[in-house]
PDB file of C-alpha atoms in Angstrom:
ATOM      1  CA  PRO T   9     146.777 114.623 152.379  1.00 86.00           C
ATOM      2  CA  ARG T  10     143.617 115.564 154.181  1.00 89.00           C
ATOM      3  CA  ASN T  11     143.049 118.695 152.017  1.00 91.00           C
ATOM      4  CA  VAL T  12     143.353 116.858 148.864  1.00 89.00           C
ATOM      5  CA  VAL T  13     140.692 114.369 150.259  1.00 88.00           C
ATOM      6  CA  ALA T  14     138.530 117.046 151.357  1.00 91.00           C
ATOM      7  CA  GLN T  15     138.572 118.774 148.029  1.00 92.00           C
ATOM      8  CA  ASP T  16     137.853 115.458 146.186  1.00 90.00           C
ATOM      9  CA  TYR T  17     134.929 114.871 148.472  1.00 91.00           C
ATOM     10  CA  ALA T  18     133.481 118.460 147.674  1.00 91.00           C
ATOM     11  CA  LEU T  19     133.709 117.750 144.038  1.00 91.00           C
ATOM     12  CA  THR T  20     130.788 115.330 144.734  1.00 89.00           C
ATOM     13  CA  GLU T  21     128.528 118.435 144.545  1.00 86.00           C
ATOM     14  CA  ARG T  22     129.622 119.342 141.056  1.00 85.00           C
ATOM     15  CA  TYR T  23     128.632 115.787 139.891  1.00 89.00           C
ATOM     16  CA  ARG T  24     125.567 115.619 141.512  1.00 90.00           C
ATOM     17  CA  GLY T  25     123.977 118.929 140.539  1.00 87.00           C
ATOM     18  CA  ALA T  26     121.464 117.745 137.996  1.00 90.00           C
ATOM     19  CA  PHE T  27     120.210 115.033 140.526  1.00 93.00           C
ATOM     20  CA  ILE T  28     119.834 117.601 143.276  1.00 93.00           C
ATOM     21  CA  GLU T  29     118.077 119.964 141.207  1.00 93.00           C
ATOM     22  CA  GLN T  30     115.458 117.347 139.917  1.00 95.00           C
ATOM     23  CA  TRP T  31     115.063 116.163 143.546  1.00 95.00           C
ATOM     24  CA  LEU T  32     114.639 119.684 144.899  1.00 96.00           C
ATOM     25  CA  GLU T  33     111.938 120.253 142.020  1.00 95.00           C
ATOM     26  CA  ASN T  34     110.149 117.045 142.226  1.00 95.00           C
ATOM     27  CA  GLY T  35     111.130 115.091 145.415  1.00 95.00           C
ATOM     28  CA  PRO T  36     108.530 114.326 147.903  1.00 95.00           C
ATOM     29  CA  GLY T  37     107.152 116.494 150.591  1.00 94.00           C
ATOM     30  CA  ASP T  38     107.811 120.114 150.924  1.00 95.00           C
ATOM     31  CA  ARG T  39     110.400 121.889 148.712  1.00 96.00           C
ATOM     32  CA  ALA T  40     111.535 124.010 151.742  1.00 96.00           C
ATOM     33  CA  ALA T  41     112.102 120.858 153.818  1.00 96.00           C
ATOM     34  CA  ARG T  42     114.191 119.427 150.746  1.00 95.00           C
ATOM     35  CA  GLU T  43     116.152 122.390 150.577  1.00 95.00           C
ATOM     36  CA  ALA T  44     116.958 122.370 154.390  1.00 95.00           C
ATOM     37  CA  THR T  45     117.982 118.626 154.132  1.00 93.00           C
ATOM     38  CA  TYR T  46     120.110 119.472 150.990  1.00 92.00           C
ATOM     39  CA  ALA T  47     121.901 122.381 152.743  1.00 90.00           C
ATOM     40  CA  GLN T  48     122.470 120.195 155.970  1.00 88.00           C
ATOM     41  CA  GLN T  49     123.881 117.032 153.882  1.00 88.00           C
ATOM     42  CA  ALA T  50     125.941 118.935 151.109  1.00 89.00           C
ATOM     43  CA  ALA T  51     129.370 117.681 150.545  1.00 91.00           C
ATOM     44  CA  ARG T  52     131.518 120.345 151.625  1.00 91.00           C
ATOM     45  CA  GLU T  53     135.222 120.278 152.629  1.00 93.00           C
ATOM     46  CA  GLU T  54     134.668 121.199 156.235  1.00 93.00           C
ATOM     47  CA  VAL T  55     132.422 118.423 156.645  1.00 90.00           C
ATOM     48  CA  LEU T  56     135.139 115.872 155.857  1.00 92.00           C
ATOM     49  CA  PHE T  57     137.400 117.583 157.878  1.00 94.00           C
ATOM     50  CA  ASP T  58     134.908 117.166 160.892  1.00 94.00           C
ATOM     51  CA  VAL T  59     134.732 113.380 160.040  1.00 93.00           C
ATOM     52  CA  LEU T  60     138.303 113.032 160.007  1.00 94.00           C
ATOM     53  CA  SER T  61     138.828 114.867 163.281  1.00 96.00           C
ATOM     54  CA  HIS T  62     136.228 112.752 164.693  1.00 97.00           C
ATOM     55  CA  LEU T  63     137.877 109.572 163.452  1.00 96.00           C
ATOM     56  CA  ASP T  64     141.084 110.774 165.143  1.00 97.00           C
ATOM     57  CA  GLU T  65     139.645 111.637 168.461  1.00 98.00           C
ATOM     58  CA  MET T  66     137.325 108.687 168.804  1.00 97.00           C
ATOM     59  CA  HIS T  67     139.160 105.990 167.170  1.00 97.00           C
ATOM     60  CA  GLY T  68     142.647 106.920 166.609  1.00 97.00           C
ATOM     61  CA  GLY T  69     142.303 107.684 163.056  1.00 95.00           C
ATOM     62  CA  ALA T  70     140.662 106.315 159.944  1.00 93.00           C
ATOM     63  CA  THR T  71     143.117 103.410 159.854  1.00 95.00           C
ATOM     64  CA  ARG T  72     142.308 102.122 163.396  1.00 97.00           C
ATOM     65  CA  TYR T  73     138.623 102.561 162.766  1.00 97.00           C
ATOM     66  CA  LEU T  74     138.817 100.355 159.722  1.00 97.00           C
ATOM     67  CA  LEU T  75     140.996  97.479 161.708  1.00 98.00           C
ATOM     68  CA  ASP T  76     138.550  97.666 164.471  1.00 97.00           C
ATOM     69  CA  ALA T  77     135.702  97.230 162.080  1.00 97.00           C
ATOM     70  CA  GLY T  78     137.386  94.186 160.847  1.00 98.00           C
ATOM     71  CA  LEU T  79     139.288  95.066 157.808  1.00 98.00           C
ATOM     72  CA  THR T  80     142.759  93.767 157.600  1.00 98.00           C
ATOM     73  CA  VAL T  81     145.816  95.835 156.791  1.00 98.00           C
ATOM     74  CA  GLU T  82     145.991  94.072 153.206  1.00 98.00           C
ATOM     75  CA  ASP T  83     142.154  94.995 152.711  1.00 98.00           C
ATOM     76  CA  ILE T  84     143.282  98.689 153.455  1.00 97.00           C
ATOM     77  CA  ALA T  85     146.046  98.594 151.197  1.00 96.00           C
ATOM     78  CA  ARG T  86     143.899  97.438 148.317  1.00 96.00           C
ATOM     79  CA  ILE T  87     141.512  99.960 148.880  1.00 93.00           C
ATOM     80  CA  GLN T  88     144.028 102.773 149.015  1.00 90.00           C
ATOM     81  CA  ALA T  89     145.829 101.482 145.835  1.00 93.00           C
ATOM     82  CA  ARG T  90     142.394 101.386 144.255  1.00 91.00           C
ATOM     83  CA  ILE T  91     141.639 104.976 145.276  1.00 84.00           C
ATOM     84  CA  LEU T  92     144.901 106.275 144.381  1.00 83.00           C
ATOM     85  CA  THR T  93     144.784 104.802 140.968  1.00 80.00           C
ATOM     86  CA  ALA T  94     141.185 105.489 140.211  1.00 69.00           C
ATOM     87  CA  GLY T  95     140.890 107.512 137.096  1.00 63.00           C
ATOM     88  CA  GLU T  96     144.355 106.831 135.540  1.00 66.00           C
ATOM     89  CA  ASP T  97     142.654 104.369 132.685  1.00 56.00           C
TER      90      ASP T  97
END
């Protein structure tokens, strides 16, 4: 379900926290500019909902988008199986 995917996407922030702190502290250019960039690009649930809505409106959904990009039904099934079983090891 979309809400599960969005929650999973938002977990990205938890796992990249140390990297982001280091980048904010020591990255190139002005720190305020880095903070603004980070605020704009942070992995938030609402961002993924917007992306999925865009795919629905512009392409008929994520599956249709991937098929139009050249993936096969079998490719998509393999990706889904891998995602759904990731972490079960």
